[in-house]
Amino acid sequence: MAADPAPETGVDRLRIALLMADDARRRALGEELTSLGHSIVPLVSSDVILTDDPAMVDVDALGVVLGDSATAAGVLPPDADIAQIDAALRAVAVGLFVRPAPNYFESDESDPAPLLTPREIEILLALRDGLSNKAIARRLGISQHTVKFHAESIFRKLGVTNRVEAVAKGLRRGLVHL
């Protein structure tokens, strides 16, 4: 029985390129996605890509990776069910980013992740990439003073004293991914 399309996204039928290492898994996912009303098509004709190999999705592609990826628009755990995959594909197709929710119970931290602003997340990602304040300022089109202000706010919210600790805590808490 086919599921109803997701009217809230306005996406009824997607053209999906399946790039999977395992042929049996590719066929099974293809059948399930087809039963939901989607079409399985070659990469050049696709709206979105579903893969289990992050190397197959570059920064410019609309893709969902079952596994881990820093560049894909969507990332799901390898054991995601078809409803999660369908929702992620629809979300990515309309320009949203999909990431799994952090599991705070697996963290070695007893308190939940602090609320960082979108700009602070951008700064933390740049810190993760090892950029200097000057390079971060250039990348984000802001002053070095503003970068320093946001970095200090991140350090305070995370309870750390330097960049390395901030990135490590951000990774452990699921605020950023490698």
Short mmCIF file of N, CA and C in Angstrom, two decimals:
data_model
loop_
_atom_site.label_atom_id
_atom_site.label_comp_id
_atom_site.label_asym_id
_atom_site.label_seq_id
_atom_site.Cartn_x
_atom_site.Cartn_y
_atom_site.Cartn_z
N MET A 1 0.84 -1.17 0.00
CA MET A 1 0.00 0.00 0.00
C MET A 1 0.88 1.23 0.00
N ALA A 2 0.68 2.12 -0.93
CA ALA A 2 1.51 3.31 -1.04
C ALA A 2 1.08 4.34 0.00
N ALA A 3 2.07 5.03 0.56
CA ALA A 3 1.79 6.07 1.54
C ALA A 3 1.32 7.33 0.84
N ASP A 4 0.55 8.13 1.56
CA ASP A 4 0.11 9.40 0.99
C ASP A 4 1.31 10.31 0.81
N PRO A 5 1.31 11.13 -0.25
CA PRO A 5 2.42 12.06 -0.43
C PRO A 5 2.42 13.06 0.71
N ALA A 6 3.57 13.70 0.92
CA ALA A 6 3.70 14.67 2.01
C ALA A 6 3.26 16.03 1.51
N PRO A 7 1.98 16.40 1.70
CA PRO A 7 1.48 17.66 1.17
C PRO A 7 2.14 18.87 1.80
N GLU A 8 2.65 18.74 3.04
CA GLU A 8 3.25 19.90 3.68
C GLU A 8 4.53 20.35 2.98
N THR A 9 5.19 19.48 2.24
CA THR A 9 6.40 19.88 1.53
C THR A 9 6.10 20.26 0.09
N GLY A 10 4.94 19.88 -0.42
CA GLY A 10 4.61 20.17 -1.80
C GLY A 10 5.31 19.22 -2.77
N VAL A 11 5.97 18.19 -2.27
CA VAL A 11 6.69 17.24 -3.10
C VAL A 11 5.91 15.94 -3.11
N ASP A 12 5.30 15.62 -4.26
CA ASP A 12 4.52 14.38 -4.36
C ASP A 12 5.37 13.23 -4.87
N ARG A 13 6.14 13.50 -5.90
CA ARG A 13 6.89 12.44 -6.57
C ARG A 13 8.30 12.95 -6.86
N LEU A 14 9.28 12.21 -6.39
CA LEU A 14 10.67 12.58 -6.62
C LEU A 14 11.32 11.63 -7.62
N ARG A 15 12.29 12.15 -8.33
CA ARG A 15 13.14 11.31 -9.18
C ARG A 15 14.42 11.11 -8.38
N ILE A 16 14.64 9.86 -7.94
CA ILE A 16 15.72 9.55 -7.01
C ILE A 16 16.78 8.69 -7.69
N ALA A 17 18.03 9.10 -7.55
CA ALA A 17 19.16 8.27 -7.99
C ALA A 17 19.63 7.49 -6.76
N LEU A 18 19.64 6.17 -6.89
CA LEU A 18 20.11 5.31 -5.80
C LEU A 18 21.54 4.88 -6.09
N LEU A 19 22.46 5.31 -5.27
CA LEU A 19 23.86 4.95 -5.43
C LEU A 19 24.27 4.17 -4.19
N MET A 20 24.10 2.86 -4.26
CA MET A 20 24.34 2.00 -3.11
C MET A 20 25.41 0.97 -3.45
N ALA A 21 26.25 0.67 -2.48
CA ALA A 21 27.29 -0.34 -2.68
C ALA A 21 26.70 -1.74 -2.78
N ASP A 22 25.62 -2.00 -2.05
CA ASP A 22 24.99 -3.32 -2.01
C ASP A 22 23.80 -3.36 -2.97
N ASP A 23 23.90 -4.19 -4.01
CA ASP A 23 22.84 -4.29 -5.02
C ASP A 23 21.50 -4.72 -4.41
N ALA A 24 21.53 -5.66 -3.48
CA ALA A 24 20.28 -6.13 -2.87
C ALA A 24 19.62 -5.00 -2.09
N ARG A 25 20.40 -4.24 -1.38
CA ARG A 25 19.84 -3.11 -0.63
C ARG A 25 19.30 -2.05 -1.58
N ARG A 26 20.02 -1.80 -2.67
CA ARG A 26 19.57 -0.82 -3.67
C ARG A 26 18.23 -1.24 -4.25
N ARG A 27 18.10 -2.51 -4.60
CA ARG A 27 16.83 -3.01 -5.16
C ARG A 27 15.70 -2.89 -4.14
N ALA A 28 15.97 -3.28 -2.90
CA ALA A 28 14.92 -3.24 -1.86
C ALA A 28 14.48 -1.80 -1.61
N LEU A 29 15.43 -0.89 -1.48
CA LEU A 29 15.07 0.52 -1.28
C LEU A 29 14.35 1.07 -2.50
N GLY A 30 14.78 0.67 -3.68
CA GLY A 30 14.12 1.12 -4.90
C GLY A 30 12.66 0.69 -4.94
N GLU A 31 12.39 -0.56 -4.56
CA GLU A 31 11.01 -1.05 -4.52
C GLU A 31 10.18 -0.28 -3.51
N GLU A 32 10.74 -0.05 -2.32
CA GLU A 32 10.00 0.68 -1.29
C GLU A 32 9.72 2.12 -1.71
N LEU A 33 10.72 2.78 -2.28
CA LEU A 33 10.54 4.17 -2.71
C LEU A 33 9.56 4.27 -3.87
N THR A 34 9.61 3.30 -4.77
CA THR A 34 8.66 3.27 -5.88
C THR A 34 7.24 3.07 -5.36
N SER A 35 7.09 2.25 -4.34
CA SER A 35 5.75 2.03 -3.77
C SER A 35 5.21 3.30 -3.11
N LEU A 36 6.10 4.23 -2.77
CA LEU A 36 5.68 5.52 -2.19
C LEU A 36 5.38 6.56 -3.28
N GLY A 37 5.55 6.16 -4.54
CA GLY A 37 5.23 7.05 -5.64
C GLY A 37 6.43 7.72 -6.29
N HIS A 38 7.61 7.42 -5.83
CA HIS A 38 8.81 8.03 -6.40
C HIS A 38 9.31 7.21 -7.59
N SER A 39 10.18 7.83 -8.39
CA SER A 39 10.80 7.14 -9.52
C SER A 39 12.28 6.97 -9.24
N ILE A 40 12.81 5.82 -9.61
CA ILE A 40 14.24 5.59 -9.51
C ILE A 40 14.82 5.86 -10.90
N VAL A 41 15.75 6.80 -10.96
CA VAL A 41 16.27 7.27 -12.25
C VAL A 41 17.80 7.34 -12.21
N PRO A 42 18.43 7.49 -13.37
CA PRO A 42 19.88 7.68 -13.40
C PRO A 42 20.26 9.02 -12.73
N LEU A 43 21.49 9.11 -12.31
CA LEU A 43 21.98 10.29 -11.60
C LEU A 43 21.70 11.59 -12.35
N VAL A 44 21.91 11.61 -13.66
CA VAL A 44 21.75 12.85 -14.43
C VAL A 44 20.31 13.34 -14.49
N SER A 45 19.34 12.47 -14.22
CA SER A 45 17.93 12.86 -14.29
C SER A 45 17.30 13.05 -12.92
N SER A 46 18.10 12.99 -11.87
CA SER A 46 17.53 12.94 -10.52
C SER A 46 17.26 14.31 -9.91
N ASP A 47 16.27 14.32 -9.00
CA ASP A 47 16.01 15.48 -8.15
C ASP A 47 16.89 15.41 -6.91
N VAL A 48 17.13 14.18 -6.46
CA VAL A 48 17.86 13.95 -5.22
C VAL A 48 18.56 12.59 -5.29
N ILE A 49 19.64 12.45 -4.52
CA ILE A 49 20.44 11.22 -4.50
C ILE A 49 20.28 10.56 -3.14
N LEU A 50 20.16 9.24 -3.12
CA LEU A 50 20.20 8.47 -1.89
C LEU A 50 21.38 7.52 -2.01
N THR A 51 22.29 7.58 -1.06
CA THR A 51 23.49 6.77 -1.14
C THR A 51 23.93 6.31 0.24
N ASP A 52 24.77 5.30 0.26
CA ASP A 52 25.41 4.89 1.51
C ASP A 52 26.91 5.18 1.45
N ASP A 53 27.33 5.92 0.43
CA ASP A 53 28.74 6.29 0.26
C ASP A 53 28.85 7.81 0.17
N PRO A 54 29.30 8.49 1.24
CA PRO A 54 29.36 9.94 1.24
C PRO A 54 30.20 10.52 0.10
N ALA A 55 31.15 9.77 -0.41
CA ALA A 55 32.00 10.26 -1.50
C ALA A 55 31.19 10.47 -2.79
N MET A 56 30.02 9.84 -2.87
CA MET A 56 29.20 9.96 -4.07
C MET A 56 28.36 11.23 -4.10
N VAL A 57 28.32 11.97 -2.99
CA VAL A 57 27.53 13.19 -2.92
C VAL A 57 28.47 14.35 -2.67
N ASP A 58 28.56 15.27 -3.64
CA ASP A 58 29.41 16.43 -3.43
C ASP A 58 28.60 17.58 -2.84
N VAL A 59 29.27 18.68 -2.56
CA VAL A 59 28.64 19.80 -1.87
C VAL A 59 27.47 20.38 -2.66
N ASP A 60 27.52 20.33 -3.98
CA ASP A 60 26.48 20.93 -4.81
C ASP A 60 25.28 20.01 -5.05
N ALA A 61 25.39 18.75 -4.68
CA ALA A 61 24.31 17.80 -4.95
C ALA A 61 23.29 17.81 -3.82
N LEU A 62 22.05 17.58 -4.19
CA LEU A 62 21.01 17.37 -3.19
C LEU A 62 21.02 15.89 -2.88
N GLY A 63 21.61 15.53 -1.75
CA GLY A 63 21.73 14.12 -1.45
C GLY A 63 21.45 13.79 -0.01
N VAL A 64 21.04 12.56 0.20
CA VAL A 64 20.84 12.02 1.54
C VAL A 64 21.78 10.83 1.66
N VAL A 65 22.57 10.83 2.71
CA VAL A 65 23.54 9.77 2.94
C VAL A 65 23.08 8.94 4.13
N LEU A 66 23.06 7.64 3.94
CA LEU A 66 22.80 6.73 5.05
C LEU A 66 24.15 6.41 5.66
N GLY A 67 24.51 7.09 6.69
CA GLY A 67 25.82 6.95 7.31
C GLY A 67 26.26 8.28 7.85
N ASP A 68 27.45 8.74 7.46
CA ASP A 68 27.98 9.99 7.98
C ASP A 68 28.57 10.80 6.84
N SER A 69 28.30 12.10 6.84
CA SER A 69 28.84 12.98 5.82
C SER A 69 28.77 14.41 6.33
N ALA A 70 29.83 15.17 6.06
CA ALA A 70 29.82 16.58 6.45
C ALA A 70 29.26 17.45 5.34
N THR A 71 29.23 16.95 4.10
CA THR A 71 28.84 17.81 2.98
C THR A 71 27.46 17.56 2.43
N ALA A 72 26.88 16.42 2.70
CA ALA A 72 25.56 16.10 2.14
C ALA A 72 24.48 16.96 2.79
N ALA A 73 23.45 17.26 2.03
CA ALA A 73 22.33 18.04 2.57
C ALA A 73 21.56 17.23 3.60
N GLY A 74 21.57 15.92 3.47
CA GLY A 74 20.86 15.07 4.42
C GLY A 74 21.72 13.92 4.88
N VAL A 75 21.65 13.63 6.16
CA VAL A 75 22.38 12.51 6.74
C VAL A 75 21.44 11.76 7.67
N LEU A 76 21.36 10.46 7.48
CA LEU A 76 20.54 9.60 8.33
C LEU A 76 21.40 8.45 8.84
N PRO A 77 21.01 7.85 9.95
CA PRO A 77 21.74 6.67 10.40
C PRO A 77 21.57 5.53 9.39
N PRO A 78 22.54 4.64 9.29
CA PRO A 78 22.46 3.55 8.31
C PRO A 78 21.22 2.67 8.47
N ASP A 79 20.67 2.61 9.67
CA ASP A 79 19.50 1.76 9.91
C ASP A 79 18.18 2.52 9.83
N ALA A 80 18.18 3.69 9.19
CA ALA A 80 16.95 4.48 9.06
C ALA A 80 15.88 3.68 8.34
N ASP A 81 14.63 3.85 8.79
CA ASP A 81 13.54 3.13 8.14
C ASP A 81 13.04 3.93 6.92
N ILE A 82 12.16 3.32 6.16
CA ILE A 82 11.71 3.92 4.90
C ILE A 82 10.96 5.24 5.13
N ALA A 83 10.25 5.36 6.23
CA ALA A 83 9.54 6.62 6.52
C ALA A 83 10.54 7.75 6.77
N GLN A 84 11.62 7.45 7.49
CA GLN A 84 12.65 8.46 7.74
C GLN A 84 13.36 8.83 6.44
N ILE A 85 13.65 7.83 5.62
CA ILE A 85 14.32 8.08 4.34
C ILE A 85 13.43 8.93 3.45
N ASP A 86 12.16 8.58 3.35
CA ASP A 86 11.21 9.34 2.53
C ASP A 86 11.13 10.79 3.01
N ALA A 87 10.99 10.98 4.32
CA ALA A 87 10.90 12.34 4.87
C ALA A 87 12.17 13.13 4.59
N ALA A 88 13.33 12.50 4.74
CA ALA A 88 14.60 13.19 4.48
C ALA A 88 14.74 13.56 3.01
N LEU A 89 14.37 12.65 2.11
CA LEU A 89 14.45 12.94 0.68
C LEU A 89 13.54 14.11 0.31
N ARG A 90 12.34 14.11 0.84
CA ARG A 90 11.39 15.21 0.56
C ARG A 90 11.92 16.53 1.12
N ALA A 91 12.47 16.49 2.32
CA ALA A 91 12.99 17.72 2.94
C ALA A 91 14.17 18.27 2.14
N VAL A 92 15.09 17.41 1.76
CA VAL A 92 16.26 17.85 0.99
C VAL A 92 15.83 18.39 -0.37
N ALA A 93 14.82 17.78 -0.98
CA ALA A 93 14.35 18.21 -2.29
C ALA A 93 13.79 19.63 -2.27
N VAL A 94 13.30 20.08 -1.11
CA VAL A 94 12.77 21.44 -1.02
C VAL A 94 13.76 22.40 -0.37
N GLY A 95 15.02 21.95 -0.21
CA GLY A 95 16.07 22.85 0.25
C GLY A 95 16.39 22.82 1.73
N LEU A 96 15.87 21.86 2.46
CA LEU A 96 16.18 21.78 3.89
C LEU A 96 17.38 20.87 4.13
N PHE A 97 18.00 21.02 5.28
CA PHE A 97 19.09 20.16 5.69
C PHE A 97 18.56 19.19 6.73
N VAL A 98 19.02 17.95 6.67
CA VAL A 98 18.55 16.91 7.58
C VAL A 98 19.75 16.30 8.28
N ARG A 99 19.69 16.28 9.59
CA ARG A 99 20.71 15.65 10.41
C ARG A 99 20.02 14.87 11.52
N PRO A 100 20.61 13.76 11.95
CA PRO A 100 20.00 13.03 13.05
C PRO A 100 20.08 13.86 14.33
N ALA A 101 19.09 13.71 15.17
CA ALA A 101 19.11 14.41 16.46
C ALA A 101 20.21 13.82 17.32
N PRO A 102 20.93 14.66 18.04
CA PRO A 102 21.97 14.12 18.93
C PRO A 102 21.34 13.29 20.03
N ASN A 103 22.01 12.25 20.42
CA ASN A 103 21.53 11.41 21.51
C ASN A 103 22.28 11.81 22.77
N TYR A 104 21.64 12.61 23.59
CA TYR A 104 22.30 13.12 24.79
C TYR A 104 22.58 12.03 25.81
N PHE A 105 21.88 10.92 25.72
CA PHE A 105 22.08 9.86 26.69
C PHE A 105 23.39 9.12 26.47
N GLU A 106 23.95 9.21 25.25
CA GLU A 106 25.23 8.57 24.97
C GLU A 106 26.40 9.50 25.24
N SER A 107 26.13 10.74 25.53
CA SER A 107 27.17 11.72 25.77
C SER A 107 27.81 11.48 27.12
N ASP A 108 29.06 11.85 27.23
CA ASP A 108 29.71 11.77 28.53
C ASP A 108 29.41 13.01 29.36
N GLU A 109 28.62 13.89 28.83
CA GLU A 109 28.23 15.11 29.53
C GLU A 109 26.88 14.87 30.20
N SER A 110 26.71 15.40 31.40
CA SER A 110 25.45 15.19 32.11
C SER A 110 24.39 16.22 31.74
N ASP A 111 24.80 17.39 31.25
CA ASP A 111 23.81 18.40 30.88
C ASP A 111 23.63 18.45 29.37
N PRO A 112 22.43 18.85 28.91
CA PRO A 112 22.18 18.89 27.47
C PRO A 112 23.00 19.98 26.78
N ALA A 113 23.06 19.88 25.46
CA ALA A 113 23.83 20.85 24.68
C ALA A 113 23.23 22.24 24.84
N PRO A 114 24.10 23.24 24.97
CA PRO A 114 23.59 24.61 25.08
C PRO A 114 23.03 25.08 23.75
N LEU A 115 22.20 26.07 23.83
CA LEU A 115 21.61 26.63 22.63
C LEU A 115 22.58 27.62 22.02
N LEU A 116 23.12 27.29 20.86
CA LEU A 116 23.99 28.20 20.14
C LEU A 116 23.19 28.86 19.02
N THR A 117 23.51 30.11 18.75
CA THR A 117 22.84 30.81 17.66
C THR A 117 23.33 30.26 16.33
N PRO A 118 22.60 30.49 15.24
CA PRO A 118 23.08 30.03 13.93
C PRO A 118 24.48 30.57 13.60
N ARG A 119 24.76 31.83 13.96
CA ARG A 119 26.08 32.40 13.69
C ARG A 119 27.15 31.70 14.54
N GLU A 120 26.81 31.36 15.78
CA GLU A 120 27.77 30.66 16.63
C GLU A 120 28.05 29.27 16.08
N ILE A 121 27.05 28.62 15.53
CA ILE A 121 27.27 27.31 14.89
C ILE A 121 28.21 27.48 13.70
N GLU A 122 28.01 28.53 12.89
CA GLU A 122 28.91 28.78 11.76
C GLU A 122 30.34 28.99 12.24
N ILE A 123 30.50 29.74 13.32
CA ILE A 123 31.84 29.99 13.87
C ILE A 123 32.43 28.67 14.38
N LEU A 124 31.63 27.87 15.10
CA LEU A 124 32.12 26.59 15.61
C LEU A 124 32.53 25.67 14.47
N LEU A 125 31.77 25.67 13.37
CA LEU A 125 32.16 24.87 12.20
C LEU A 125 33.49 25.34 11.63
N ALA A 126 33.67 26.65 11.58
CA ALA A 126 34.94 27.20 11.07
C ALA A 126 36.09 26.86 12.02
N LEU A 127 35.83 26.88 13.33
CA LEU A 127 36.85 26.47 14.30
C LEU A 127 37.20 25.01 14.08
N ARG A 128 36.17 24.18 13.82
CA ARG A 128 36.39 22.77 13.54
C ARG A 128 37.30 22.59 12.34
N ASP A 129 37.14 23.49 11.36
CA ASP A 129 37.96 23.42 10.15
C ASP A 129 39.36 23.98 10.36
N GLY A 130 39.65 24.49 11.56
CA GLY A 130 40.99 24.97 11.88
C GLY A 130 41.29 26.37 11.37
N LEU A 131 40.27 27.15 11.07
CA LEU A 131 40.49 28.48 10.51
C LEU A 131 40.87 29.49 11.60
N SER A 132 41.69 30.45 11.23
CA SER A 132 42.03 31.56 12.12
C SER A 132 40.87 32.53 12.18
N ASN A 133 40.90 33.46 13.14
CA ASN A 133 39.84 34.47 13.22
C ASN A 133 39.77 35.28 11.93
N LYS A 134 40.92 35.59 11.36
CA LYS A 134 40.96 36.37 10.12
C LYS A 134 40.29 35.59 8.98
N ALA A 135 40.60 34.30 8.87
CA ALA A 135 40.01 33.46 7.80
C ALA A 135 38.51 33.28 8.02
N ILE A 136 38.10 33.13 9.29
CA ILE A 136 36.68 33.01 9.59
C ILE A 136 35.96 34.29 9.19
N ALA A 137 36.54 35.42 9.55
CA ALA A 137 35.95 36.72 9.22
C ALA A 137 35.78 36.85 7.71
N ARG A 138 36.80 36.47 6.97
CA ARG A 138 36.74 36.54 5.51
C ARG A 138 35.65 35.61 4.97
N ARG A 139 35.59 34.37 5.49
CA ARG A 139 34.62 33.39 5.02
C ARG A 139 33.18 33.87 5.26
N LEU A 140 32.94 34.47 6.44
CA LEU A 140 31.58 34.84 6.82
C LEU A 140 31.23 36.29 6.51
N GLY A 141 32.21 37.06 6.05
CA GLY A 141 31.95 38.46 5.71
C GLY A 141 31.66 39.32 6.93
N ILE A 142 32.38 39.03 8.02
CA ILE A 142 32.22 39.81 9.25
C ILE A 142 33.60 40.25 9.72
N SER A 143 33.66 41.10 10.75
CA SER A 143 34.95 41.57 11.25
C SER A 143 35.60 40.53 12.16
N GLN A 144 36.90 40.64 12.33
CA GLN A 144 37.62 39.76 13.24
C GLN A 144 37.13 39.97 14.67
N HIS A 145 36.78 41.20 15.00
CA HIS A 145 36.25 41.51 16.33
C HIS A 145 34.95 40.73 16.57
N THR A 146 34.09 40.67 15.56
CA THR A 146 32.83 39.94 15.69
C THR A 146 33.09 38.44 15.84
N VAL A 147 34.07 37.92 15.12
CA VAL A 147 34.44 36.51 15.25
C VAL A 147 34.88 36.24 16.69
N LYS A 148 35.74 37.11 17.22
CA LYS A 148 36.24 36.94 18.58
C LYS A 148 35.08 36.99 19.59
N PHE A 149 34.15 37.91 19.39
CA PHE A 149 32.99 38.03 20.27
C PHE A 149 32.18 36.73 20.28
N HIS A 150 31.90 36.18 19.08
CA HIS A 150 31.12 34.94 18.99
C HIS A 150 31.90 33.75 19.57
N ALA A 151 33.21 33.69 19.31
CA ALA A 151 34.03 32.60 19.84
C ALA A 151 34.00 32.61 21.37
N GLU A 152 34.11 33.79 21.96
CA GLU A 152 34.06 33.89 23.43
C GLU A 152 32.70 33.46 23.96
N SER A 153 31.65 33.80 23.24
CA SER A 153 30.30 33.37 23.63
C SER A 153 30.18 31.85 23.56
N ILE A 154 30.74 31.25 22.52
CA ILE A 154 30.72 29.79 22.37
C ILE A 154 31.47 29.16 23.54
N PHE A 155 32.68 29.69 23.85
CA PHE A 155 33.48 29.14 24.95
C PHE A 155 32.69 29.20 26.26
N ARG A 156 32.03 30.32 26.51
CA ARG A 156 31.26 30.51 27.74
C ARG A 156 30.10 29.51 27.80
N LYS A 157 29.35 29.39 26.69
CA LYS A 157 28.19 28.50 26.67
C LYS A 157 28.59 27.03 26.81
N LEU A 158 29.74 26.67 26.22
CA LEU A 158 30.19 25.28 26.29
C LEU A 158 31.01 24.99 27.54
N GLY A 159 31.40 26.05 28.27
CA GLY A 159 32.21 25.86 29.47
C GLY A 159 33.62 25.40 29.17
N VAL A 160 34.21 25.99 28.12
CA VAL A 160 35.56 25.62 27.72
C VAL A 160 36.44 26.87 27.70
N THR A 161 37.75 26.67 27.50
CA THR A 161 38.67 27.81 27.51
C THR A 161 39.41 28.02 26.20
N ASN A 162 39.28 27.08 25.25
CA ASN A 162 40.00 27.28 23.99
C ASN A 162 39.27 26.60 22.83
N ARG A 163 39.80 26.82 21.63
CA ARG A 163 39.19 26.32 20.40
C ARG A 163 39.09 24.79 20.36
N VAL A 164 40.18 24.13 20.74
CA VAL A 164 40.21 22.67 20.68
C VAL A 164 39.14 22.08 21.59
N GLU A 165 39.05 22.60 22.81
CA GLU A 165 38.02 22.12 23.73
C GLU A 165 36.62 22.40 23.19
N ALA A 166 36.43 23.56 22.58
CA ALA A 166 35.11 23.92 22.02
C ALA A 166 34.71 22.95 20.93
N VAL A 167 35.62 22.65 20.03
CA VAL A 167 35.32 21.74 18.93
C VAL A 167 35.06 20.33 19.48
N ALA A 168 35.89 19.89 20.41
CA ALA A 168 35.72 18.55 20.99
C ALA A 168 34.36 18.43 21.67
N LYS A 169 34.00 19.43 22.46
CA LYS A 169 32.70 19.39 23.15
C LYS A 169 31.56 19.51 22.15
N GLY A 170 31.73 20.34 21.13
CA GLY A 170 30.71 20.46 20.08
C GLY A 170 30.48 19.15 19.36
N LEU A 171 31.55 18.40 19.10
CA LEU A 171 31.44 17.09 18.46
C LEU A 171 30.73 16.10 19.38
N ARG A 172 31.16 16.06 20.65
CA ARG A 172 30.54 15.12 21.61
C ARG A 172 29.06 15.40 21.80
N ARG A 173 28.68 16.65 21.73
CA ARG A 173 27.28 17.01 21.97
C ARG A 173 26.45 17.04 20.70
N GLY A 174 27.06 16.75 19.55
CA GLY A 174 26.31 16.70 18.31
C GLY A 174 26.00 18.06 17.72
N LEU A 175 26.70 19.11 18.18
CA LEU A 175 26.48 20.44 17.64
C LEU A 175 27.12 20.59 16.27
N VAL A 176 28.23 19.89 16.05
CA VAL A 176 28.91 19.85 14.76
C VAL A 176 29.31 18.40 14.49
N HIS A 177 29.57 18.11 13.24
CA HIS A 177 29.98 16.77 12.83
C HIS A 177 31.26 16.88 12.02
N LEU A 178 32.03 15.82 12.00
CA LEU A 178 33.24 15.81 11.16
C LEU A 178 32.88 15.57 9.73
#
